[in-house]
Short mmCIF file of C-alpha atoms in Angstrom, two decimals:
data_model
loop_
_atom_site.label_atom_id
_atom_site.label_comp_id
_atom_site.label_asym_id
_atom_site.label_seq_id
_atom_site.Cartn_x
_atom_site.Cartn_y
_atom_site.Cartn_z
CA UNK A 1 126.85 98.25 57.78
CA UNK A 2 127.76 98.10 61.32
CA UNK A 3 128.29 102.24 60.93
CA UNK A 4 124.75 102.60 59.46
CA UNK A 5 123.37 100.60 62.50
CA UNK A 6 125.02 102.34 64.76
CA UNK A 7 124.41 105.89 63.62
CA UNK A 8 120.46 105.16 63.15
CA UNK A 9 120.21 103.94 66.64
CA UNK A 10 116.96 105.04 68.30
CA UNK A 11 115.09 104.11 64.46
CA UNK A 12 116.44 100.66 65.22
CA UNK A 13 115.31 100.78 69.03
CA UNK A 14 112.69 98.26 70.50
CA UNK A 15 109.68 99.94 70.82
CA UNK A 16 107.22 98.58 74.01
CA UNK A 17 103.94 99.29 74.42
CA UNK A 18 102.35 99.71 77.13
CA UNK A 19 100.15 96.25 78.01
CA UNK A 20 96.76 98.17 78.28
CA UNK A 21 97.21 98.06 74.49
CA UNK A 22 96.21 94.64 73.04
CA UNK A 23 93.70 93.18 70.98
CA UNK A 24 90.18 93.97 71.75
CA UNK A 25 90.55 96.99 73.27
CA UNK A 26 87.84 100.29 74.09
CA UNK A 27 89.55 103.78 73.23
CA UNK A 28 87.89 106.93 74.84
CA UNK A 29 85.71 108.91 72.77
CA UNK A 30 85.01 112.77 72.67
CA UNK A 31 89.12 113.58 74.04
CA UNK A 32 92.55 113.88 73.41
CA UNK A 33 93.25 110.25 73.05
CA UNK A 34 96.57 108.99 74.90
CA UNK A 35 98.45 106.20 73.65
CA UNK A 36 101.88 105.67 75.36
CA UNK A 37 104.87 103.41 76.20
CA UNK A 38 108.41 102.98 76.72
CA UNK A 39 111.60 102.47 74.08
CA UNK A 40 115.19 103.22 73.75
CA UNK A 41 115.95 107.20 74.60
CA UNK A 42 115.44 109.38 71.56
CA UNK A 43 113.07 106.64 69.71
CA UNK A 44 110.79 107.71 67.22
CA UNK A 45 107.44 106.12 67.37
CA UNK A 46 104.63 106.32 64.94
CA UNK A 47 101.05 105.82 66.02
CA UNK A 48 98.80 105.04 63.36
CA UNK A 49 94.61 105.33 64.31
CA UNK A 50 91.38 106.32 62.30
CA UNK A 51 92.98 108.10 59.53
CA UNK A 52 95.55 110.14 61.87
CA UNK A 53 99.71 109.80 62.26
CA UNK A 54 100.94 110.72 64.88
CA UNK A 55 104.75 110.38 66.17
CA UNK A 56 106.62 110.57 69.35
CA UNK A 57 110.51 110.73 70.80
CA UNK A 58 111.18 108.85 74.11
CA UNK A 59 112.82 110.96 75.93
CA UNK A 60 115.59 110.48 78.83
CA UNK A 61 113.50 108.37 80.91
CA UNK A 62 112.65 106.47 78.08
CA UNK A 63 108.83 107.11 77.96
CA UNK A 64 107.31 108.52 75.33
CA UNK A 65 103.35 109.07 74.48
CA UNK A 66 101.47 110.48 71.66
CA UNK A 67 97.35 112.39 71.65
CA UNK A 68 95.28 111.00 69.12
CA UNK A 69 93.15 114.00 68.16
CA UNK A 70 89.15 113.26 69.65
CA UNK A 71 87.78 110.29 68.34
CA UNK A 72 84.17 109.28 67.40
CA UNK A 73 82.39 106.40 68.86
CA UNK A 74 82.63 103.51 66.83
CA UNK A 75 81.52 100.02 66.99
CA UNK A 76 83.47 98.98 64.16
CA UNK A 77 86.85 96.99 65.33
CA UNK A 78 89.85 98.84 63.82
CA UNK A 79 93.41 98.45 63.71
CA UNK A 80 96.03 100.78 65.75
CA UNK A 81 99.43 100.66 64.57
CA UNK A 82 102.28 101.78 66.89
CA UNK A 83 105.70 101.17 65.66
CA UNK A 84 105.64 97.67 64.01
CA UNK A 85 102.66 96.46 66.32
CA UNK A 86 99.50 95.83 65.04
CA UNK A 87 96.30 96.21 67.71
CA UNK A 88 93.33 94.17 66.36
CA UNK A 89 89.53 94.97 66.97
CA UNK A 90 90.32 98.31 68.78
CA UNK A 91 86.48 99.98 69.67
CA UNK A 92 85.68 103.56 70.97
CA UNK A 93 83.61 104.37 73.29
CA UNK A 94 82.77 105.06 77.03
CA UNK A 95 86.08 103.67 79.46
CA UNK A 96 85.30 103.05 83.34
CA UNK A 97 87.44 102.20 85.73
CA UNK A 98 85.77 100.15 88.27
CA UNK A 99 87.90 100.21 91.79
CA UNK A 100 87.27 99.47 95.32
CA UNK A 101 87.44 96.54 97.71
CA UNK A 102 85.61 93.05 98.01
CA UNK A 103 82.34 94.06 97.00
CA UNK A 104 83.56 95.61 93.66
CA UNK A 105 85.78 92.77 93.46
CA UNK A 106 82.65 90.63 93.23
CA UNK A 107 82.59 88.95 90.32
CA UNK A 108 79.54 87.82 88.40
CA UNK A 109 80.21 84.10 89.32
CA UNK A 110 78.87 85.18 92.92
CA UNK A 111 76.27 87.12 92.23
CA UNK A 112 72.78 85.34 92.55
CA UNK A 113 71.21 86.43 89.53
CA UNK A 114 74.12 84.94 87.36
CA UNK A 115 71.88 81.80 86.71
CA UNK A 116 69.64 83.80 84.69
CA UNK A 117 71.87 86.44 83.55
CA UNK A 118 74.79 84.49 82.05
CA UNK A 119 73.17 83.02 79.33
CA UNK A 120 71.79 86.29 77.70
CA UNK A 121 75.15 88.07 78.25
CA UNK A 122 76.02 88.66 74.48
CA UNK A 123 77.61 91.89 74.48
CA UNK A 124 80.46 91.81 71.87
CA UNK A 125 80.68 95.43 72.51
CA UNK A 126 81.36 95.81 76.46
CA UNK A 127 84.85 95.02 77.03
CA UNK A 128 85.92 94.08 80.22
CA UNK A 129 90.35 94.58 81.58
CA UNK A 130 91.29 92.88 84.40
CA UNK A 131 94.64 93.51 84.16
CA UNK A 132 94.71 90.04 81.47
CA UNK A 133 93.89 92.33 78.66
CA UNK A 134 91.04 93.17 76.87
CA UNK A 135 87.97 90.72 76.06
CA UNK A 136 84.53 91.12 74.98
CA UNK A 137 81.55 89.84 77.87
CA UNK A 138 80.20 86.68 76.49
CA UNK A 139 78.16 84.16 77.99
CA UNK A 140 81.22 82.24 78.54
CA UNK A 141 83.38 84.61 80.36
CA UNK A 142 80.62 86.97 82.16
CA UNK A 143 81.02 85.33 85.51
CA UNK A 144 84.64 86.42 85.78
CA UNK A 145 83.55 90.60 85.17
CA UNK A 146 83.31 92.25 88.45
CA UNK A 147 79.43 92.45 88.74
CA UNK A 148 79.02 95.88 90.25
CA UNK A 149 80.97 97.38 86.98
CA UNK A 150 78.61 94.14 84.76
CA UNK A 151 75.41 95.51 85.51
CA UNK A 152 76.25 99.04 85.38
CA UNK A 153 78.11 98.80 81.54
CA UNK A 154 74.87 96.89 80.47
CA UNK A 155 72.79 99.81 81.92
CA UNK A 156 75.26 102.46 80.14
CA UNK A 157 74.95 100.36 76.85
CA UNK A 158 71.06 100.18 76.06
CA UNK A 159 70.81 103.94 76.36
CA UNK A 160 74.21 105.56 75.32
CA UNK A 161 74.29 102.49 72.06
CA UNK A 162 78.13 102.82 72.43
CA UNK A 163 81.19 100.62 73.07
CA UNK A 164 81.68 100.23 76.97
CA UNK A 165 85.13 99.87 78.18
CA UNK A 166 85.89 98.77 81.82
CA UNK A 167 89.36 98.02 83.46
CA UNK A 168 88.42 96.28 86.75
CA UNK A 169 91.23 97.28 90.12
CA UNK A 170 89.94 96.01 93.71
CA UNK A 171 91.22 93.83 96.71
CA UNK A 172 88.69 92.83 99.22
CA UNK A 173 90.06 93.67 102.82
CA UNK A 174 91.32 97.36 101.95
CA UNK A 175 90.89 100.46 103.27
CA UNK A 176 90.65 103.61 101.02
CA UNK A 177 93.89 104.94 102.59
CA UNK A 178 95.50 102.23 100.51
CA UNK A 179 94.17 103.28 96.95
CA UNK A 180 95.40 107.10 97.43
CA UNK A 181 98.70 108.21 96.11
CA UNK A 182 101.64 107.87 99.45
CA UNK A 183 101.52 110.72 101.83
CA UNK A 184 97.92 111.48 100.97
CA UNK A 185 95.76 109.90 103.47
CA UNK A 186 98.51 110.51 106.62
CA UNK A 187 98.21 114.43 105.35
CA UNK A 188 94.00 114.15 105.72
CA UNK A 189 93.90 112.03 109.08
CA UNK A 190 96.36 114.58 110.60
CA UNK A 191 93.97 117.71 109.77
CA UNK A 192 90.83 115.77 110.57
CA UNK A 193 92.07 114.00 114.07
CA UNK A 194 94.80 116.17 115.81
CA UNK A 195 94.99 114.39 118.26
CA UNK A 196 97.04 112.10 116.30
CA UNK A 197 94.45 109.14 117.12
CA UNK A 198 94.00 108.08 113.40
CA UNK A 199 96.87 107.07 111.12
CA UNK A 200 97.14 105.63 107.65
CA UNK A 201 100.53 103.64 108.57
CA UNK A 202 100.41 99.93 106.99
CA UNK A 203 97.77 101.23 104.19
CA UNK A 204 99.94 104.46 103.14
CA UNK A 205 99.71 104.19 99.12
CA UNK A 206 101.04 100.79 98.69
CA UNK A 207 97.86 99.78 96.05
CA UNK A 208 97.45 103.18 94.25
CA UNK A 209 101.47 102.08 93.33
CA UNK A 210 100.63 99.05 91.92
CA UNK A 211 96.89 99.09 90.47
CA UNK A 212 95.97 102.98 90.08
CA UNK A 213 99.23 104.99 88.69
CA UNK A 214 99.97 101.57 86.25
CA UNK A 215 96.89 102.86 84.38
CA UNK A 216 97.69 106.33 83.81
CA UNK A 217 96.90 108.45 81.49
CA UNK A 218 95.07 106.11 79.67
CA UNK A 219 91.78 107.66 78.47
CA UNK A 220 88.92 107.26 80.51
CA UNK A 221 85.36 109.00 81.22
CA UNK A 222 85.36 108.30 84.63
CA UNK A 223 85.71 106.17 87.59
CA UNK A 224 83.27 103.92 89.82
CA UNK A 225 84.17 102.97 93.58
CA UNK A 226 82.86 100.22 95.93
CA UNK A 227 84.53 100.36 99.23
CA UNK A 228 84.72 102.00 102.63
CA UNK A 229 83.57 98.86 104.97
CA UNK A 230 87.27 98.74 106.07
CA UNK A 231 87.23 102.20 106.79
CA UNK A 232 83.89 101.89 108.99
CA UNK A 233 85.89 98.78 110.78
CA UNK A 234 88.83 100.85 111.58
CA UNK A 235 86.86 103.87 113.05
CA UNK A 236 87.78 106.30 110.11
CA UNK A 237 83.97 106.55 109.53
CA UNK A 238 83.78 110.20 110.07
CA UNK A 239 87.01 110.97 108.46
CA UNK A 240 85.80 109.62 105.15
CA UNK A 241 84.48 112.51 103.79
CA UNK A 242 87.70 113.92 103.91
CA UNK A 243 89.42 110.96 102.80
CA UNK A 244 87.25 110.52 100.00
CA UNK A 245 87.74 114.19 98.78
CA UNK A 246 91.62 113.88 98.94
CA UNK A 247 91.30 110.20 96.49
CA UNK A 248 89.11 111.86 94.13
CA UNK A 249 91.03 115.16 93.85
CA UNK A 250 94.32 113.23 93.46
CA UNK A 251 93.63 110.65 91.30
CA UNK A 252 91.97 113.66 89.02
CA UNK A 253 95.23 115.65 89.07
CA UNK A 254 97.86 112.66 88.43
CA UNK A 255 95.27 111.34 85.80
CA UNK A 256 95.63 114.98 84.23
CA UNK A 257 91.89 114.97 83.89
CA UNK A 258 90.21 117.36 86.88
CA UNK A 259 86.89 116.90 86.61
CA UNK A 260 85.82 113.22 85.25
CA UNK A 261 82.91 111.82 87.31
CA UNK A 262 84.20 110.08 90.24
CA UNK A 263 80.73 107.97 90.80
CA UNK A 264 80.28 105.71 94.45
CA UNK A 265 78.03 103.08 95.84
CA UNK A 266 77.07 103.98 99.69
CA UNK A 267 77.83 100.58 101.68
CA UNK A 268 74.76 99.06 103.17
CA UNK A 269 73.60 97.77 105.96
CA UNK A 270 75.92 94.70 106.56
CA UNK A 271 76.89 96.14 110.13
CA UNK A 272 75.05 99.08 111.95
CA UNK A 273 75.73 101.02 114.58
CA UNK A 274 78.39 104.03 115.09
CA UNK A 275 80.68 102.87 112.21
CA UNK A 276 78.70 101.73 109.29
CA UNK A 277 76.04 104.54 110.00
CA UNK A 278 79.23 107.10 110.03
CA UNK A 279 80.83 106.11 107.28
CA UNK A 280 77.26 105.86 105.25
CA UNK A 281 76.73 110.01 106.46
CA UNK A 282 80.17 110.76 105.23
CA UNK A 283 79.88 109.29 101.89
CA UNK A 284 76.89 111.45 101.59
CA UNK A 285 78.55 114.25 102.75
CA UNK A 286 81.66 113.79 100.50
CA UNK A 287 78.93 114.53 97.39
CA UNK A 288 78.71 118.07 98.70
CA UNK A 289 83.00 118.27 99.60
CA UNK A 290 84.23 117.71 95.86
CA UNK A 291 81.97 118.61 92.18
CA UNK A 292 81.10 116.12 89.85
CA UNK A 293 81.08 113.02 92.32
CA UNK A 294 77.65 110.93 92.39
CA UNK A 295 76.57 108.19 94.87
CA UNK A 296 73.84 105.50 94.08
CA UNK A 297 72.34 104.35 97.64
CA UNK A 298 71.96 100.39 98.41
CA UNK A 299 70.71 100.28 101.99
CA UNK A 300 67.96 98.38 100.90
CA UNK A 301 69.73 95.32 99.76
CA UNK A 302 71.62 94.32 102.95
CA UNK A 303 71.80 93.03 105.45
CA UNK A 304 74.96 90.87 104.19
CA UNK A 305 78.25 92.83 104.26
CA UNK A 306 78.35 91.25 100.63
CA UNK A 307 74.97 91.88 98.90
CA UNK A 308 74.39 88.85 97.16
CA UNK A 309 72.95 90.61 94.35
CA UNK A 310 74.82 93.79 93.19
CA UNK A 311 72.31 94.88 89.87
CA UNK A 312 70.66 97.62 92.09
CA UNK A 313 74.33 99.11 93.10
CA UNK A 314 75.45 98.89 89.22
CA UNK A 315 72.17 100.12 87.76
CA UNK A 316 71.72 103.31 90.01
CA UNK A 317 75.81 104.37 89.54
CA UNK A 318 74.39 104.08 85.56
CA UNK A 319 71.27 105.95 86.31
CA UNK A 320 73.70 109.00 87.92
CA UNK A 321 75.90 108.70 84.90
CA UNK A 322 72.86 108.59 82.75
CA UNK A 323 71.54 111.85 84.29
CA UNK A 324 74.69 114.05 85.39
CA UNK A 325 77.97 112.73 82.84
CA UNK A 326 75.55 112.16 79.78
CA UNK A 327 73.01 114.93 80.56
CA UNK A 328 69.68 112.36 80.07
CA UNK A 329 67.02 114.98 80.28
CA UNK A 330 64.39 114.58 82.60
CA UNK A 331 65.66 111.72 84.37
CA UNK A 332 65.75 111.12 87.88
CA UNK A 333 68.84 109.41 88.91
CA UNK A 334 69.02 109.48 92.48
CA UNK A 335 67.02 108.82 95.76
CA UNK A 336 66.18 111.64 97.86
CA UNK A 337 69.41 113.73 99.87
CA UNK A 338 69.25 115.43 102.43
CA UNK A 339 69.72 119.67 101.69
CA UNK A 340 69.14 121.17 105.34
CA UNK A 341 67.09 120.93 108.63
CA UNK A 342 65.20 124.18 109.59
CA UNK A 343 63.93 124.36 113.05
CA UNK A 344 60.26 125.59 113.28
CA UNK A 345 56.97 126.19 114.89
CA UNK A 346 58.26 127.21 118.47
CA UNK A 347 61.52 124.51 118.15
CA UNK A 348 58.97 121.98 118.77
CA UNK A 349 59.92 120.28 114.79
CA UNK A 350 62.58 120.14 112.52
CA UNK A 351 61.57 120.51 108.76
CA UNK A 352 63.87 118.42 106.66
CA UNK A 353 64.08 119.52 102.99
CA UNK A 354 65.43 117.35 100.07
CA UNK A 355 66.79 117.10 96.76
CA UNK A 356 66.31 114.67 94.49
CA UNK A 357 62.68 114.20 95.14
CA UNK A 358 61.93 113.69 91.44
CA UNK A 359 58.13 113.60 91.48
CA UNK A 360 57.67 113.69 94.79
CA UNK A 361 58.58 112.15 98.42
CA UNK A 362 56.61 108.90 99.06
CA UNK A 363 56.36 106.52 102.24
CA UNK A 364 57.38 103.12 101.31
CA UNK A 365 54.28 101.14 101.66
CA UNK A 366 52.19 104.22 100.93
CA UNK A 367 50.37 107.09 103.05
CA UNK A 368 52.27 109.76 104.97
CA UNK A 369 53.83 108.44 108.26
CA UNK A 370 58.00 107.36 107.63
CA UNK A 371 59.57 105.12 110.03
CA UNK A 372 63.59 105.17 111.25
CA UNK A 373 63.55 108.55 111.87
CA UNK A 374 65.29 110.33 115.32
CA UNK A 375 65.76 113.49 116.80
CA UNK A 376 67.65 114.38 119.56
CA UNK A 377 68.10 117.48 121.61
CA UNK A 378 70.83 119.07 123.74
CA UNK A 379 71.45 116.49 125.96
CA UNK A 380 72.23 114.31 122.60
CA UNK A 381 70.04 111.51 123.60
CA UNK A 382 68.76 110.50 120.56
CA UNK A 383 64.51 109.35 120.38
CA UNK A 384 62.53 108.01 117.98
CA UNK A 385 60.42 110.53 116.39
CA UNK A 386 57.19 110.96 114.61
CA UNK A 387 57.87 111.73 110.79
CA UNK A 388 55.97 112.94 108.66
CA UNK A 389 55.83 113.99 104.63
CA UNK A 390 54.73 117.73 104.21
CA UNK A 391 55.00 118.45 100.19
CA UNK A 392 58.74 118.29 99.17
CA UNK A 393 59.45 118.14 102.61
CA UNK A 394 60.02 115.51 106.22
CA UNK A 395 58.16 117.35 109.66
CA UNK A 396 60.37 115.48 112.69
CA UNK A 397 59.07 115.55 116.13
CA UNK A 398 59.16 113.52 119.03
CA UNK A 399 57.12 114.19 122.51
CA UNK A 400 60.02 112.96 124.51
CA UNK A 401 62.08 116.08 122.93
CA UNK A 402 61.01 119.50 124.16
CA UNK A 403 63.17 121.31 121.74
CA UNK A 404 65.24 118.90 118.68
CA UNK A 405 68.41 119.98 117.52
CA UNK A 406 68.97 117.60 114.91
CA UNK A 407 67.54 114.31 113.48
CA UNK A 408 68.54 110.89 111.82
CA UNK A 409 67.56 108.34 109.83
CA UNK A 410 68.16 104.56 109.05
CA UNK A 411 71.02 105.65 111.84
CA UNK A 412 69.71 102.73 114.15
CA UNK A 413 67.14 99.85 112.31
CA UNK A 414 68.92 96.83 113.75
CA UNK A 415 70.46 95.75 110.75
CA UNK A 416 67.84 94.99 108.41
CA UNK A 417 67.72 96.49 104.66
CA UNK A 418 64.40 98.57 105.49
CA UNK A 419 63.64 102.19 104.31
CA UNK A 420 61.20 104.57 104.26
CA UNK A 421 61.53 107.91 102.18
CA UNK A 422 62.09 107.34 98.09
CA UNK A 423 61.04 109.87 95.66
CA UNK A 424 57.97 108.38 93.22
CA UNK A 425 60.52 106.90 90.84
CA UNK A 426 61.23 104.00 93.78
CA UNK A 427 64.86 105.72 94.41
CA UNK A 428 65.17 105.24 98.76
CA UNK A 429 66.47 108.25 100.46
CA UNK A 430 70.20 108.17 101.91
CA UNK A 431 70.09 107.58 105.49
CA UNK A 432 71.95 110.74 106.98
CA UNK A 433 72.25 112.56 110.88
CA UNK A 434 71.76 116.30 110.30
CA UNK A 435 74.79 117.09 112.43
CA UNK A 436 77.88 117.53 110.64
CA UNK A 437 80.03 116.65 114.23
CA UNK A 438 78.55 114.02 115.09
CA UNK A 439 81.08 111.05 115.94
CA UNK A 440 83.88 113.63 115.36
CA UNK A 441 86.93 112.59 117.24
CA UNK A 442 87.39 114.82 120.05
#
């Protein structure tokens, strides 16, 4: 007996999945499903799911991982077998991650509409991973989902009728340096600021290591980030763009999937000035750096650095999903963004033109006038300007600026959640400043 055992070794070997796997659990739909996990070197593992068998060796390293062939949505709770473990109540459907710092890390027991909300939060089929394993959001147990990701899975559900899975990562206090793999952000900052002004030492990696790569390859659709008000602290504002670029190409290539929607909420007005208005700019100019990335804007529910109400942020990262992952025809799913600034009539205005402007660029408060708008010309002093809606257009003037160069807006409004553009759907403009130098290190 003790030669049998021996000689059928890796059949005998402990198998270990990984802990992602556990009752409860949302499998992506629509792809090559992975299911993976460690074992003894040269283990055979069986994985057992919707009517397929599929089997894996571990190799040297002792991983091993199988590809469930695409699977259908399904509300129904199956079982997955791997090895001799049994999975219980296994959905499939749409998988989020939902990453950033404090204000993703918000949970539901914060947010000021959780008096109303909680008790109506029946939704055996969103399943929320916090790195506890998997559980379905129930009256109960909503407070402890991260609220941002709450209100953006209930959003997702209504329309798409489909199991949401999210697996919640953030830490409040972090800069996005931190959730990029090591070597990463030190590479951007040295490109972007020569001068050697900006480094990502003492944020280099060290939670990408422990929160990001942990979770891959599991299946996802795509990712949803709240963060960058460390960043706008730390006077990396204008390197963001770059920085975000680099975080959503990498975690795309380690994931293995390129080009799942990498989908971000554009920090509001909790501070203003240089850094907050910066970093706001280059999250909007990020969207134009790297494809398939979406941004839902939240200016207007400041002035707190934590928004004590997150359902706007949540609800316009689903409306972007809606529109541009799950091709919702004919909805608008974003506020107005700035495409380019032409200077006419003599260089005495700037014509600002738009995308986004669904059925049309209003004034909040109605008529024609906007407020929060600036030019500035050569000299750089910036003034505020008259502003006005022309069609699918913004005319910018002021009299104090013989000839204006470029423009702002919601650069300077002392803090307050105020705007002025949206499109007719209520979506608010982004605040932007037409020049792409502006607050460059020098």
């Amino acid at each position: 007996m003790v030669l049998v055992l021996s000689l059928a070794g890796p059949a005998w070997a402990a198998v270990k999945v990984d802990p992602l796997f556990s009752d409860g659990m949302v499998l992506q739909c629509g792809m090559k499903t992975p299911v993976f996990g460690t074992a003894d070197k040269g283990a055979k593992i069986t994985v057992q799911f919707a009517g397929q068998s599929k089997t894996a060796t571990a190799g040297d390293d002792g991983k091993w991982i199988v590809k469930l062939d695409e699977l259908k949505a399904s509300s129904d709770g199956a079982e997955l077998k791997i090895g001799d473990t049994v999975i219980k109540d296994v959905l499939v459907g749409e998988v989020w991650v939902c990453s950033g710092q404090s204000n993703m890390a918000f949970r539901m027991q914060s947010d000021k509409d959780t008096a109303k909300e909680a008790p109506n939060a029946n939704f055996p089929k969103i399943r929320w991973q916090g790195g506890k394993g998997w559980g379905a959001v129930t009256p109960q147990n909503v407070k402890g989902v991260f609220a941002v990701a709450y209100y953006f899975a209930k959003t997702l559900q209504a329309e798409l009728k489909v199991p949401i899975g999210l697996i919640g990562r953030a830490r409040g206090g972090t800069p996005i340096e931190a959730w990029m793999p090591p070597g990463a952000a030190g590479d951007v900052l040295k490109k972007t600021d020569p001068k050697g002004k900006r480094s990502a030492k003492g944020h280099d990696g060290h939670l990408w290591t422990a929160h990001i790569a942990t979770l891959i390859p599991y299946g996802i659709r795509g990712a949803i980030w709240y963060q960058g008000e460390r960043n706008a602290k730390e006077g990396t504002g204008w390197h963001y763009r770059y920085l975000q670029q680099r975080q959503v190409h990498d975690w795309r290539k380690v994931w293995g999937q390129n080009d799942f929607p990498f989908l971000w909420v554009q920090v509001p007005t909790g501070a203003n000035g240089g850094g907050f208005a910066q970093l706001r700019d280059s999250q909007r100019r990020a969207l134009a750096l790297t494809p398939n990335t979406g941004m839902a804007v939240f200016y207007d529910w400041g002035p707190s650095l934590h928004p004590p109400k997150k359902q706007a942020a949540g609800k316009r990262l689903a409306l972007w999903a809606l529109g541009a992952t799950y091709g919702k025809k004919d909805l608008v799913y974003s506020g107005p963004l700035l495409r380019d600034a032409d200077t006419k009539v003599a260089g005495k205005t700037l014509v600002l033109s738009f995308d986004h402007v669904g059925g049309g660029l209003v004034a909040k408060g109605g008529g024609a006038n906007l407020e929060y708008f600036e030019v500035c010309g050569a000299d750089g002093k910036w003034m505020p300007a008259k502003a006005t809606i022309a069609g699918k257009t913004v005319v910018v003037s002021s009299a104090a600026v013989s000839k204006p160069l470029h423009a702002r807006y919601l650069w300077a409004t002392g803090g307050k959640p105020v705007v002025s553009l949206l499109n007719k759907e209520g979506l608010p403009a982004s605040p932007f400043v037409t020049d792409e130098d502006f607050g460059k290190p020098k």
